[in-house]
Short mmCIF file of C-alpha atoms and ligand atoms in Angstrom, two decimals:
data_model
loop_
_atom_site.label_atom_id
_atom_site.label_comp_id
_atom_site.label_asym_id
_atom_site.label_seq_id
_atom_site.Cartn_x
_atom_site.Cartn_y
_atom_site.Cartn_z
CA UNK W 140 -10.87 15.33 -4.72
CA UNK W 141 -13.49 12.83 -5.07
CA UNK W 142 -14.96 14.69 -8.23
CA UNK W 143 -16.97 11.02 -9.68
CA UNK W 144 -19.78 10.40 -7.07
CA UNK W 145 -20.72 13.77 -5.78
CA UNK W 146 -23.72 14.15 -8.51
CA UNK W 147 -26.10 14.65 -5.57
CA UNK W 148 -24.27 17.42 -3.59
CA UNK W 149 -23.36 20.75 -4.44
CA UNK W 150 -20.48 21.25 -2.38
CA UNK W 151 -17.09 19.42 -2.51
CA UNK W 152 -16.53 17.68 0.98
CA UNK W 153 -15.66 19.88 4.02
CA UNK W 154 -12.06 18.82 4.78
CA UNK W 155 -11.80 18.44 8.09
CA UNK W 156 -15.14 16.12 7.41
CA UNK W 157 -13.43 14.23 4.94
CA UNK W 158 -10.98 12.96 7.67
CA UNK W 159 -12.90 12.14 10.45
CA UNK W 160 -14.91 9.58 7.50
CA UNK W 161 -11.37 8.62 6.77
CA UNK W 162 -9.98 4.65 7.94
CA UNK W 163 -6.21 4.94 5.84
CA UNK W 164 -4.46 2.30 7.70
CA UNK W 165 -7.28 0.08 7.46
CA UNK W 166 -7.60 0.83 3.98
CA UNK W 167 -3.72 -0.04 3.11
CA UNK W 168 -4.46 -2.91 5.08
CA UNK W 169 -7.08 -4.02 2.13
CA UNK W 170 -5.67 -2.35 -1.08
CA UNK W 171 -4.72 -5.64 -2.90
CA UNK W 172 -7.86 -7.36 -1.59
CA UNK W 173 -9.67 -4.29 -3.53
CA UNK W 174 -7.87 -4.91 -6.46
CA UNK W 175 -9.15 -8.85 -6.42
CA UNK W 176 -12.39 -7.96 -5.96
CA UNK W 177 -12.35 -5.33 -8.60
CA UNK W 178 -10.96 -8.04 -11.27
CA UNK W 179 -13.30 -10.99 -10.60
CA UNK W 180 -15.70 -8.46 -10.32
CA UNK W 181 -14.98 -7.67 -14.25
CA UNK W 182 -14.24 -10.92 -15.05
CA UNK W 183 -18.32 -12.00 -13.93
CA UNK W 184 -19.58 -9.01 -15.66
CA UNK W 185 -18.05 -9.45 -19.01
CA UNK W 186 -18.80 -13.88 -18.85
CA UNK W 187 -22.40 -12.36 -17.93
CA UNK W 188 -22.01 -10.12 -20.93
CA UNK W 189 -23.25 -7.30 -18.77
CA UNK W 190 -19.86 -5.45 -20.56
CA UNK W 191 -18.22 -5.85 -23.38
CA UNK W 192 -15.21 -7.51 -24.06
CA UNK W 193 -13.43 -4.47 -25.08
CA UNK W 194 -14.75 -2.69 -21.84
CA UNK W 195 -13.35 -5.57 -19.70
CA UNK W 196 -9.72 -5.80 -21.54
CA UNK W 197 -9.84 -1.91 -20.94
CA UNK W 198 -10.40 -2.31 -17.29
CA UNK W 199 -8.49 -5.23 -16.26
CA UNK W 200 -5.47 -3.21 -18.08
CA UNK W 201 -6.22 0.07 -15.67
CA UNK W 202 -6.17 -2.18 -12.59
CA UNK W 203 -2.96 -4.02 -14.05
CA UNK W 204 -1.89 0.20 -13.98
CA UNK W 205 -2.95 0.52 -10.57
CA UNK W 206 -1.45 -2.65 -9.61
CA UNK W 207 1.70 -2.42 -10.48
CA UNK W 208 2.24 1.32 -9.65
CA UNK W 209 1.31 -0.12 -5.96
CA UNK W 210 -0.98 1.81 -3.30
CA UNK W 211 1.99 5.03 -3.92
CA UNK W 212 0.73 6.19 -7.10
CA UNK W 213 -3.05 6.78 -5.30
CA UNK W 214 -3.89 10.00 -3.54
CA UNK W 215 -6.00 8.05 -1.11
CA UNK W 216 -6.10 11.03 1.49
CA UNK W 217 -8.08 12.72 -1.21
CA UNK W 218 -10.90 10.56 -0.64
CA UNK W 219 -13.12 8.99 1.61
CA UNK W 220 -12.39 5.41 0.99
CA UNK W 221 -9.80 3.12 -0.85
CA UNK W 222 -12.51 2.04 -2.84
CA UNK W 223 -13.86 5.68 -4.17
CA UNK W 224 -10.15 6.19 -4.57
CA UNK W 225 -9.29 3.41 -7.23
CA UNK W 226 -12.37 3.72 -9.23
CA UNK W 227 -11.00 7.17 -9.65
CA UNK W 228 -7.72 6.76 -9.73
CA UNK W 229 -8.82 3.78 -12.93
CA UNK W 230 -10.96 6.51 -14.59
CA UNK W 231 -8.45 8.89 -14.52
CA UNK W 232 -6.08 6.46 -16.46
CA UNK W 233 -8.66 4.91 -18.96
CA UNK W 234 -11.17 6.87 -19.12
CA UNK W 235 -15.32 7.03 -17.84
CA UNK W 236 -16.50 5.28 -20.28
CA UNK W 237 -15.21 1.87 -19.75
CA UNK W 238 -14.10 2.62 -16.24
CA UNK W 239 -17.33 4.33 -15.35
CA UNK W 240 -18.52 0.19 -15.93
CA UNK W 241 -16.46 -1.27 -13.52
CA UNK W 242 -19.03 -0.51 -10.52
CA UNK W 243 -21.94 -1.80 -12.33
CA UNK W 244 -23.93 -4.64 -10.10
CA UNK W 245 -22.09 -3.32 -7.17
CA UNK W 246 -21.95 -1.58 -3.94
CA UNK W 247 -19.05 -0.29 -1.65
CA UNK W 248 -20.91 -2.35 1.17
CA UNK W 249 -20.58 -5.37 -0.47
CA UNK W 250 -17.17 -4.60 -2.04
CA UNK W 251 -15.54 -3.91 1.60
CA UNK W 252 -16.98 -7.17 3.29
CA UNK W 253 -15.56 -8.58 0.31
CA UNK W 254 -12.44 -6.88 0.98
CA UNK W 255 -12.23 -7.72 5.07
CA UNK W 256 -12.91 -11.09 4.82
CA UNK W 257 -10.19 -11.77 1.68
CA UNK W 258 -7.47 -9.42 4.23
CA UNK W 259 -8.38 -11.15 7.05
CA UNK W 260 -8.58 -15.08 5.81
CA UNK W 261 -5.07 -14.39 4.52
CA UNK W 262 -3.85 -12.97 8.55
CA UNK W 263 -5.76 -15.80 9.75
CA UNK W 264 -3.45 -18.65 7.99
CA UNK W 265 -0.46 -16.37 8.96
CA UNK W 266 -1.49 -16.84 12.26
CA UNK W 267 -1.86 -20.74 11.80
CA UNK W 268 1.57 -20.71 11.36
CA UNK W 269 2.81 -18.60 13.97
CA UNK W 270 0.87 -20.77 16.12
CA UNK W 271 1.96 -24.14 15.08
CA UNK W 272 5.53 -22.52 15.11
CA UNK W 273 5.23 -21.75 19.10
CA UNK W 274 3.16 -25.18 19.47
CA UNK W 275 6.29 -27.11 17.85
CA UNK W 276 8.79 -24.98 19.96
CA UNK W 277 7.06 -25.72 23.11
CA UNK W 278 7.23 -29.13 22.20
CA UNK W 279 10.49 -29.27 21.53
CA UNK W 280 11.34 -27.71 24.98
CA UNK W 281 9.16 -29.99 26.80
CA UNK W 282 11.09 -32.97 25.38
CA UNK W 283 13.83 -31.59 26.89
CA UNK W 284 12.97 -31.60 30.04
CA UNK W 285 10.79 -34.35 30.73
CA UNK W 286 12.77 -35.13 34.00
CA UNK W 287 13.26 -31.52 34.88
CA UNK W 288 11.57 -31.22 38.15
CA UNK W 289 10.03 -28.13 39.52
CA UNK W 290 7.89 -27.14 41.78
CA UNK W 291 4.04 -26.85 40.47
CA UNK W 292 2.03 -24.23 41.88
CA UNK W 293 -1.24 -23.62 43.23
CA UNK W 294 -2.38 -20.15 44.29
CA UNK W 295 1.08 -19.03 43.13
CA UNK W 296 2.19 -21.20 46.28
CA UNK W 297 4.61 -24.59 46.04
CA UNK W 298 2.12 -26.99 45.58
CA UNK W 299 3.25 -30.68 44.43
CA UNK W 300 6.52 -31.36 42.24
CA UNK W 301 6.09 -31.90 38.77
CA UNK W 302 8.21 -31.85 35.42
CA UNK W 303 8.68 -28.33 33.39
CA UNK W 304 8.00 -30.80 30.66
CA UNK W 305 4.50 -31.36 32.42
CA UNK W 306 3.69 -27.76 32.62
CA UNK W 307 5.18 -26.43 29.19
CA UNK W 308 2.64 -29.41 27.79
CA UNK W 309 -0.30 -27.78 29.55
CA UNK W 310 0.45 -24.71 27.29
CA UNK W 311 0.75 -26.68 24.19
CA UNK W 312 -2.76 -27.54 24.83
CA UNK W 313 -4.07 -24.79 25.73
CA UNK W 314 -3.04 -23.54 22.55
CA UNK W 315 -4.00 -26.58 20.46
CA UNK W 316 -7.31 -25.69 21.56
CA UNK W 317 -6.36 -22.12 19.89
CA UNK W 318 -5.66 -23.72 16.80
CA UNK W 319 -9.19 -25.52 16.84
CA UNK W 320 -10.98 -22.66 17.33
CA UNK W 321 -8.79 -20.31 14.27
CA UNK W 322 -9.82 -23.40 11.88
CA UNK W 323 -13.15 -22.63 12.44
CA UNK W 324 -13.06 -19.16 12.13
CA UNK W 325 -11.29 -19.40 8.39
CA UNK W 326 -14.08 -21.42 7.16
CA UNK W 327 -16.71 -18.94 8.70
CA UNK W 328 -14.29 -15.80 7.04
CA UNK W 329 -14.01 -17.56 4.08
CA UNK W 330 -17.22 -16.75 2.42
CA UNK W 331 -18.45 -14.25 -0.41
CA UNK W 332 -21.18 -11.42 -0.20
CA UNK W 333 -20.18 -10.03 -3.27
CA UNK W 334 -23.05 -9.23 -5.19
CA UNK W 335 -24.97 -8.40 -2.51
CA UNK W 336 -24.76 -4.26 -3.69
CA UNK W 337 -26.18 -1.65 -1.62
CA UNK W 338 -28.48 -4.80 0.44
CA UNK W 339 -31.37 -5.69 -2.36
CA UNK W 340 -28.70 -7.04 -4.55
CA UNK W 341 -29.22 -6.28 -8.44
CA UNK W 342 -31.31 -6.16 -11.39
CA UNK W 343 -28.20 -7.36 -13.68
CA UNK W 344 -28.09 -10.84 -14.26
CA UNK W 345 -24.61 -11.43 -12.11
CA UNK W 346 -23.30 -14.97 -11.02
CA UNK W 347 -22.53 -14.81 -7.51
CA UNK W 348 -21.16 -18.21 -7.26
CA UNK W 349 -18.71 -16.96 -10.14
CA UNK W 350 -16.96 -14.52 -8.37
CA UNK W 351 -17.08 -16.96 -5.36
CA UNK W 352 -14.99 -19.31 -7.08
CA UNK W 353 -12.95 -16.33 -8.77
CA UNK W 354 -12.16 -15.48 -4.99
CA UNK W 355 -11.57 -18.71 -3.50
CA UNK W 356 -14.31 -18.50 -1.25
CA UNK W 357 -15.87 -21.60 -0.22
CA UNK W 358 -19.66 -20.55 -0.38
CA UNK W 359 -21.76 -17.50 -0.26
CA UNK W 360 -23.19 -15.31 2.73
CA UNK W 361 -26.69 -15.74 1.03
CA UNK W 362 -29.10 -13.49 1.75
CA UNK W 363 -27.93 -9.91 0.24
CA UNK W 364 -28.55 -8.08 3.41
CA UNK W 365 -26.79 -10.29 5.65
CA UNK W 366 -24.13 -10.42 3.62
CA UNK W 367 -23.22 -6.67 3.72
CA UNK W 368 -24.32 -5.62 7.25
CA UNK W 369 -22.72 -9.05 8.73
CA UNK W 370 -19.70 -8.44 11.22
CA UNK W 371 -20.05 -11.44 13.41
CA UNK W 372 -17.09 -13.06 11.30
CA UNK W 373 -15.19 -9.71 12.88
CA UNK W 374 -16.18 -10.01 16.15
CA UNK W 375 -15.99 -13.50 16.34
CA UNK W 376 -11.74 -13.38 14.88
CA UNK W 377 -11.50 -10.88 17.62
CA UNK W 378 -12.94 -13.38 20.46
CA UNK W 379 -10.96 -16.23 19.24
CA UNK W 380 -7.87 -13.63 19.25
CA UNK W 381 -8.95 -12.50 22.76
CA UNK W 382 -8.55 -15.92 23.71
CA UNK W 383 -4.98 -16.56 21.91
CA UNK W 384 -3.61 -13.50 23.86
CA UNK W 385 -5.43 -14.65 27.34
CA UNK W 386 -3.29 -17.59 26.50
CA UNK W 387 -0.13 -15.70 25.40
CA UNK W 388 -0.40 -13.40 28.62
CA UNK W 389 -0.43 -16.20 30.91
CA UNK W 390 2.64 -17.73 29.54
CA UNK W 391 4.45 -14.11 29.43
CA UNK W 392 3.37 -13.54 33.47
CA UNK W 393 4.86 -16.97 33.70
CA UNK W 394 8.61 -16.04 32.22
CA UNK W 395 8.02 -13.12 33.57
CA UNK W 396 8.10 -14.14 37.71
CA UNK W 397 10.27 -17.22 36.66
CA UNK W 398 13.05 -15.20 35.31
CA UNK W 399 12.85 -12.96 38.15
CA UNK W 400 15.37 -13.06 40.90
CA UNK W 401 12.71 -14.52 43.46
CA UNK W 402 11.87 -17.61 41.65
CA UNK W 403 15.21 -17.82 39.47
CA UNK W 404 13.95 -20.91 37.27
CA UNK W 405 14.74 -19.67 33.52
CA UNK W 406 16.66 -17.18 32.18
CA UNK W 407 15.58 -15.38 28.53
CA UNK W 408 17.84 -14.84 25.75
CA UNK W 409 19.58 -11.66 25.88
CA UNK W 410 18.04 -10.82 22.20
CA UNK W 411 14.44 -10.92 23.78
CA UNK W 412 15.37 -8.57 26.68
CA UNK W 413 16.17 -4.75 27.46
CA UNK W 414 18.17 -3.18 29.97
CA UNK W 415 17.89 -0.15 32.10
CA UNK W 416 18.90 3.10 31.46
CA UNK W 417 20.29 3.46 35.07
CA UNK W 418 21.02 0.51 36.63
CA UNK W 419 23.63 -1.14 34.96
CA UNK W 420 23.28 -4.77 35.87
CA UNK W 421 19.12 -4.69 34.62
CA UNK W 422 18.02 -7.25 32.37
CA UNK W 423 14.58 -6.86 31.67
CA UNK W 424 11.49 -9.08 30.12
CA UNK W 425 10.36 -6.01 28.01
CA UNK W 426 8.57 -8.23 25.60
CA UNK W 427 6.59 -10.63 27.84
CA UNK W 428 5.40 -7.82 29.83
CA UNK W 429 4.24 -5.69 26.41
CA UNK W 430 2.74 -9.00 25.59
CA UNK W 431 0.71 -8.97 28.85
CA UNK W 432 -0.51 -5.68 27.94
CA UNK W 433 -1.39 -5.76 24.77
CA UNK W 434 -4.03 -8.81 25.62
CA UNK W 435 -5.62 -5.96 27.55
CA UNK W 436 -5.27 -3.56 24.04
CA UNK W 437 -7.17 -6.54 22.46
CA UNK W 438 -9.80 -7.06 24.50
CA UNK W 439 -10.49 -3.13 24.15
CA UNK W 440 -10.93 -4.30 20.74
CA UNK W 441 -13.22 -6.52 21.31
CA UNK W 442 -15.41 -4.97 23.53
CA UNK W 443 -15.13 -1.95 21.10
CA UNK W 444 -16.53 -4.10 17.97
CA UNK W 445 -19.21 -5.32 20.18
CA UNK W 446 -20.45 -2.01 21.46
CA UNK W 447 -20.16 -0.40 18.00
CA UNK W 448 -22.62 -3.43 16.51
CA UNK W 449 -25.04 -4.17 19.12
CA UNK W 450 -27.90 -1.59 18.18
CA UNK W 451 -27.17 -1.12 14.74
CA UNK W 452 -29.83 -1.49 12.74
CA UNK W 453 -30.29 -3.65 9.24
CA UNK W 454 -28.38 -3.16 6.73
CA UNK W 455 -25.39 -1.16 5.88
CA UNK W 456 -24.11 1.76 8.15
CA UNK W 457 -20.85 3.64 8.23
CA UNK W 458 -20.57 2.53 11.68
CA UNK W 459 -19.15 -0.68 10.34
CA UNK W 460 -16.09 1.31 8.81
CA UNK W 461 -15.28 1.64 12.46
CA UNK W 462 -14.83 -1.73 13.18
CA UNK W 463 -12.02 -2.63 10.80
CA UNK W 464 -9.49 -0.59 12.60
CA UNK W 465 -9.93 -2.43 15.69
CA UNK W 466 -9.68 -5.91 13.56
CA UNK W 467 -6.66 -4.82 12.26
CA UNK W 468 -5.15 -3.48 15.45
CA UNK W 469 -5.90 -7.19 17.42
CA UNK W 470 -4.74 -9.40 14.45
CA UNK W 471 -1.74 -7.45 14.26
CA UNK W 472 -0.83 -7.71 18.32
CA UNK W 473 -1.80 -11.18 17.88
CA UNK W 474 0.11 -11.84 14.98
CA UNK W 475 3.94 -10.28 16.66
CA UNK W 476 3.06 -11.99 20.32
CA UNK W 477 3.23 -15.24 18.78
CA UNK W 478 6.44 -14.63 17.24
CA UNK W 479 7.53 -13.24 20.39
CA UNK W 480 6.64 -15.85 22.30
CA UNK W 481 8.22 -18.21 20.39
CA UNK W 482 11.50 -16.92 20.43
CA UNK W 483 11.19 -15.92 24.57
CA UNK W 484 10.15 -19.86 25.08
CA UNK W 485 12.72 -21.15 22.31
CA UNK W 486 15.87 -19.61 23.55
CA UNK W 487 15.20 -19.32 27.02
CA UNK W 488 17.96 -21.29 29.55
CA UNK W 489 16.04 -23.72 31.88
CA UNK W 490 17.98 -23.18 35.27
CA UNK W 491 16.90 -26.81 36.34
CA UNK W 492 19.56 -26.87 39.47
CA UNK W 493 17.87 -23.83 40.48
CA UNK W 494 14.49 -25.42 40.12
CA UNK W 495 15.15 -28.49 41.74
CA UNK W 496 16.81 -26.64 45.19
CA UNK W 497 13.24 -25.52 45.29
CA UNK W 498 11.74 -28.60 45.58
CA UNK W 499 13.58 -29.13 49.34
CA UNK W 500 11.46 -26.09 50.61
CA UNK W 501 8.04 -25.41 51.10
CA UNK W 502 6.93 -28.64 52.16
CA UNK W 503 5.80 -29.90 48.90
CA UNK W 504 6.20 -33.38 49.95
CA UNK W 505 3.80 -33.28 52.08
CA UNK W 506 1.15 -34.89 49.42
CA UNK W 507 3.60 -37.61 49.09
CA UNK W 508 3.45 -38.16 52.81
CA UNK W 509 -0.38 -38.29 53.24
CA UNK W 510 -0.11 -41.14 50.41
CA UNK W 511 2.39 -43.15 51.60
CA UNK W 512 0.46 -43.50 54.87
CA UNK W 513 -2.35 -44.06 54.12
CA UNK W 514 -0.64 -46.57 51.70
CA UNK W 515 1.65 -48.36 54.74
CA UNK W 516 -0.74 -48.15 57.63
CA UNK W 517 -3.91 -48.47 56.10
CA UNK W 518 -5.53 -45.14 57.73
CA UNK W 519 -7.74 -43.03 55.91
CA UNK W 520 -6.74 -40.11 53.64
CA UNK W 521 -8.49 -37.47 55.78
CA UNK W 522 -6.18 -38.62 58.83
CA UNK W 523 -3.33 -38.95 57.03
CA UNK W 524 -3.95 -35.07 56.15
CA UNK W 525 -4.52 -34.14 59.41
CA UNK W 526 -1.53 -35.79 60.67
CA UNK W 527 1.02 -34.56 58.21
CA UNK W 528 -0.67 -30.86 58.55
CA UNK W 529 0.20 -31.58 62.38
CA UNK W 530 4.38 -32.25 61.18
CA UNK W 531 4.51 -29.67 59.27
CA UNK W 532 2.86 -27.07 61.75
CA UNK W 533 4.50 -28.68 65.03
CA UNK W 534 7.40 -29.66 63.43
CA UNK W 535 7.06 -32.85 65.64
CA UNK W 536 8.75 -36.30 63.81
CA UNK W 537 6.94 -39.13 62.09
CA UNK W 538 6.59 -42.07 63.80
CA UNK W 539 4.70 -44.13 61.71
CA UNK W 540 7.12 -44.76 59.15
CA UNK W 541 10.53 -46.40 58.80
CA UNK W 542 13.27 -44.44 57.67
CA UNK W 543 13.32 -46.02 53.98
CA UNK W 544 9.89 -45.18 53.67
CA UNK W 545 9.85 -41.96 54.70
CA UNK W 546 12.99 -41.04 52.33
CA UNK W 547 11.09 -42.69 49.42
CA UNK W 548 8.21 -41.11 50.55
CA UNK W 549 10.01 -37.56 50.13
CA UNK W 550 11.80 -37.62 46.73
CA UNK W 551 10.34 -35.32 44.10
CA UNK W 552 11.72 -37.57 41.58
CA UNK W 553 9.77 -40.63 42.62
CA UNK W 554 6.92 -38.44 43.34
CA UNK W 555 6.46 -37.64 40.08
CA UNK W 556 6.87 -40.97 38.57
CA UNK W 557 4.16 -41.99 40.82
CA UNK W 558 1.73 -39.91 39.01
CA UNK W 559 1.72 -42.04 36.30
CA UNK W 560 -2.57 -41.39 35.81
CA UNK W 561 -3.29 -40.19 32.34
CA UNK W 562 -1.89 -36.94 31.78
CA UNK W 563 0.21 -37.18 34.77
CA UNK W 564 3.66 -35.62 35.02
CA UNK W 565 5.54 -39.10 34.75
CA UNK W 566 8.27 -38.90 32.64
CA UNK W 567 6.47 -42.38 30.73
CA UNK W 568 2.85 -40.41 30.64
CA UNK W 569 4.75 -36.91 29.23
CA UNK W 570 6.40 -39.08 26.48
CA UNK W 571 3.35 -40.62 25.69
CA UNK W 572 1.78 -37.24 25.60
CA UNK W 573 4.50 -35.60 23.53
CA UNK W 574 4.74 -38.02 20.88
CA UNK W 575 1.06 -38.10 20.69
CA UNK W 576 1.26 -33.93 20.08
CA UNK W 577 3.95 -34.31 17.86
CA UNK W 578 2.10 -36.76 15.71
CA UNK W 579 -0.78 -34.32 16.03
CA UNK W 580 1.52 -31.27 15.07
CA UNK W 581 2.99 -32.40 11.87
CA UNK W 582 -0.32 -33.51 10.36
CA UNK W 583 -0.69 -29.48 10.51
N1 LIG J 164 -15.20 2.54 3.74
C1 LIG J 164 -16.52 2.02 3.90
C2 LIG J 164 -16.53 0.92 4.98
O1 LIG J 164 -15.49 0.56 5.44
C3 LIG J 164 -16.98 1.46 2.60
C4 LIG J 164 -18.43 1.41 2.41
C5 LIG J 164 -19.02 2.76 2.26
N2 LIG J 164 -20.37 2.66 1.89
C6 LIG J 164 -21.25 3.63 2.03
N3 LIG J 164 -22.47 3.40 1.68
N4 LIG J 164 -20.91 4.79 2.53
O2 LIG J 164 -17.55 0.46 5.41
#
């Protein structure tokens, strides 16, 4: 029981009130960023001399205790926050009279946006890497195949040949634009409002740029109140996670219809897929389709973190508790759909036979054809359209070209050299491209 802070009150908390105030996973989730906060925190006081030596040795060797024991030894159901729950847990083992110190100059509001931003900067570099792992696997697939061809699709209907090499590098930048936007988001996490307190800041004479640099933050969130009623850091991680597993989804819906028996173009690794419990011969994308859905799970989150913000007033509410469980719920989808993704896309088999029969059907020539006549007999485009809609729909024979003409005029393969425009699918332009990316990738 949280026997320390109750001064004010005459009753112990009702218990059933005590866990509807609880957050425990979100809580583990910023245990060792607590303890980090708690030691710069006595580190500043004691260089301040707002303790003594003595009381900061004490201290620092009850969070050493604490530390090493690990989040087990603390009974943090007992209380209504990790953070009520170690100062306890530290006067229980040394005592109030230097522990009772520790929370001098401070605030739990300042001490958990301390505590968020230190838990999340530290997911946000994990996810760097996942990324930049699926960005160099997609790569390396794409090399590959740069003279796969397959049929590209618009409105989910043959459209124009390309290369899988082609599409797979669409993805890569899709999610090199990912990468862009989870660099700026660490240096907007990466910032201190400790020593902000309750909102007004403090009367001690504490150095906030000390615990800063104690913290390895980069700067300050400056003005006190700001710095503890802030979330926009939250929300704004969330966004750019939203975005990651828009991203993510698409790619999943992608192996999912591609490995399916109607399209037949890849086939995923058995380790990446489940099986039915009745129909024997079932092999099933399980994990692209959970990734699918759990973009939707994230963009609950987000549009939970933005409800739960957008009337609160200045500066610290217990609303904001509520937000951290939805932070950690998206970084943590986001997090294992990377790594999913990069194993579906890494040891999936590229059934390029399969992929190039498809390029016989569905007219996708036809683009071709409008070119080439226009290029031979010197009609307009429009016509040209209107005549090869006319062959496709009548099924009556082209006069206007010769025979070699028309056959060059109809190979995928040449069709896509043709397109040899700036981030065209030409084998020449999707070398260029990938060696450009790969430069790119290991400067990351
Ligand atoms: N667990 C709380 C949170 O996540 C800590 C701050 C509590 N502060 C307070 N004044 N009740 O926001």
């Amino acid at each position: 029981m949280d026997i320390i802070r109750r001064g004010r009150l005459k009753k112990q908390i009702d218990e059933s009130s005590l866990e509807f105030l609880q957050s425990l996973d979100a809580d583990r989730w910023i245990f060792d960023a607590d303890l980090l906060v708690d030691k710069a925190h006595t580190r500043m006081l004691l260089e301040n001399k707002i303790i003594s030596e003595k009381e900061a040795s004490i201290i620092l060797d009850g969070l050493k205790q604490i530390e090493e024991g690990g989040i087990e030894i603390l009974e943090l159901e007992a209380y209504e926050d990790i953070h009520a729950c170690v100062e306890s847990k530290l006067i229980e083992l040394i005592g109030e009279e230097a522990g009772g110190r520790m929370h001098t100059a401070r605030s739990r509001n300042d001490e958990v946006a301390t505590c968020i931003r230190i838990a999340l900067r530290r997911e946000e570099l994990k996810l760097i890497d996942y990324l930049n792992d699926l960005r160099g696997t997609i790569l390396k697939r794409a090399e590959e195949n740069v003279e796969t061809l397959m049929p590209g699709f618009t409105h989910l209907q043959f459209a124009q040949p390309t290369t899988l090499a082609h599409h797979l590098l669409a993805h890569f930048d899709a999610l090199s634009r990912d990468l862009e936007r989870l660099d700026a988001l660490y240096h907007r996490t990466n910032l201190s409002p400790l020593g902000a307190a309750a909102f007004a800041s403090t009367s001690f004479p504490i150095d906030r740029d000390r615990t800063m640099e104690l913290l390895g933050f980069e700067g300050l969130v400056e003005n006190s109140m700001d710095a503890v009623s802030a979330r926009d850091f939250l929300i704004e991680a969330i966004s750019v996670f939203s975005i990651i597993m828009m991203h993510l989804s698409r790619l999943a819906e992608e192996l999912i219809l591609w490995s399916s028996q109607g399209f037949d173009m890849i086939e995923l690794d058995d380790a990446v897929t489940s099986t039915s419990s009745i129909m024997p011969q079932k092999k099933n994308p399980d994990l692209a389709e959970l990734i699918r859905a759990k973009t939707g799970t994230v963009y609950g989150d987000l549009t939970a973190v933005l409800t739960i913000m957008k009337a609160m007033p200045m500066s610290y509410n217990r609303d904001l508790q509520e937000l951290t469980p939805h932070l950690l719920s998206a970084v943590t989808i986001t997090k294992s759909s990377l790594r999913g993704m990069t194993k579906m896309i890494g040891g999936m088999r590229v059934k390029s036979e399969s992929m190039r029969a498809k390029l016989d059907l569905g007219d996708l020539m036809a683009t071709d054809l409008a070119d080439t006549l226009v290029r031979e007999c010197g009609i307009p485009f429009r016509t040209a359209h209107k005549i090869v809609g006319e062959v496709i729909s009548e099924g009556r024979r082209i006069e206007e070209l010769d025979e070699a003409t028309l056959k060059e005029a109809l190979d995928p393969a040449l069709s896509v050299d043709r397109r040899k425009v700036t981030g065209g699918p030409s084998p020449r332009e999707v070398r260029r491209m990938i060696d450009k990316r790969k430069k790119a990738l290991s400067l990351t």
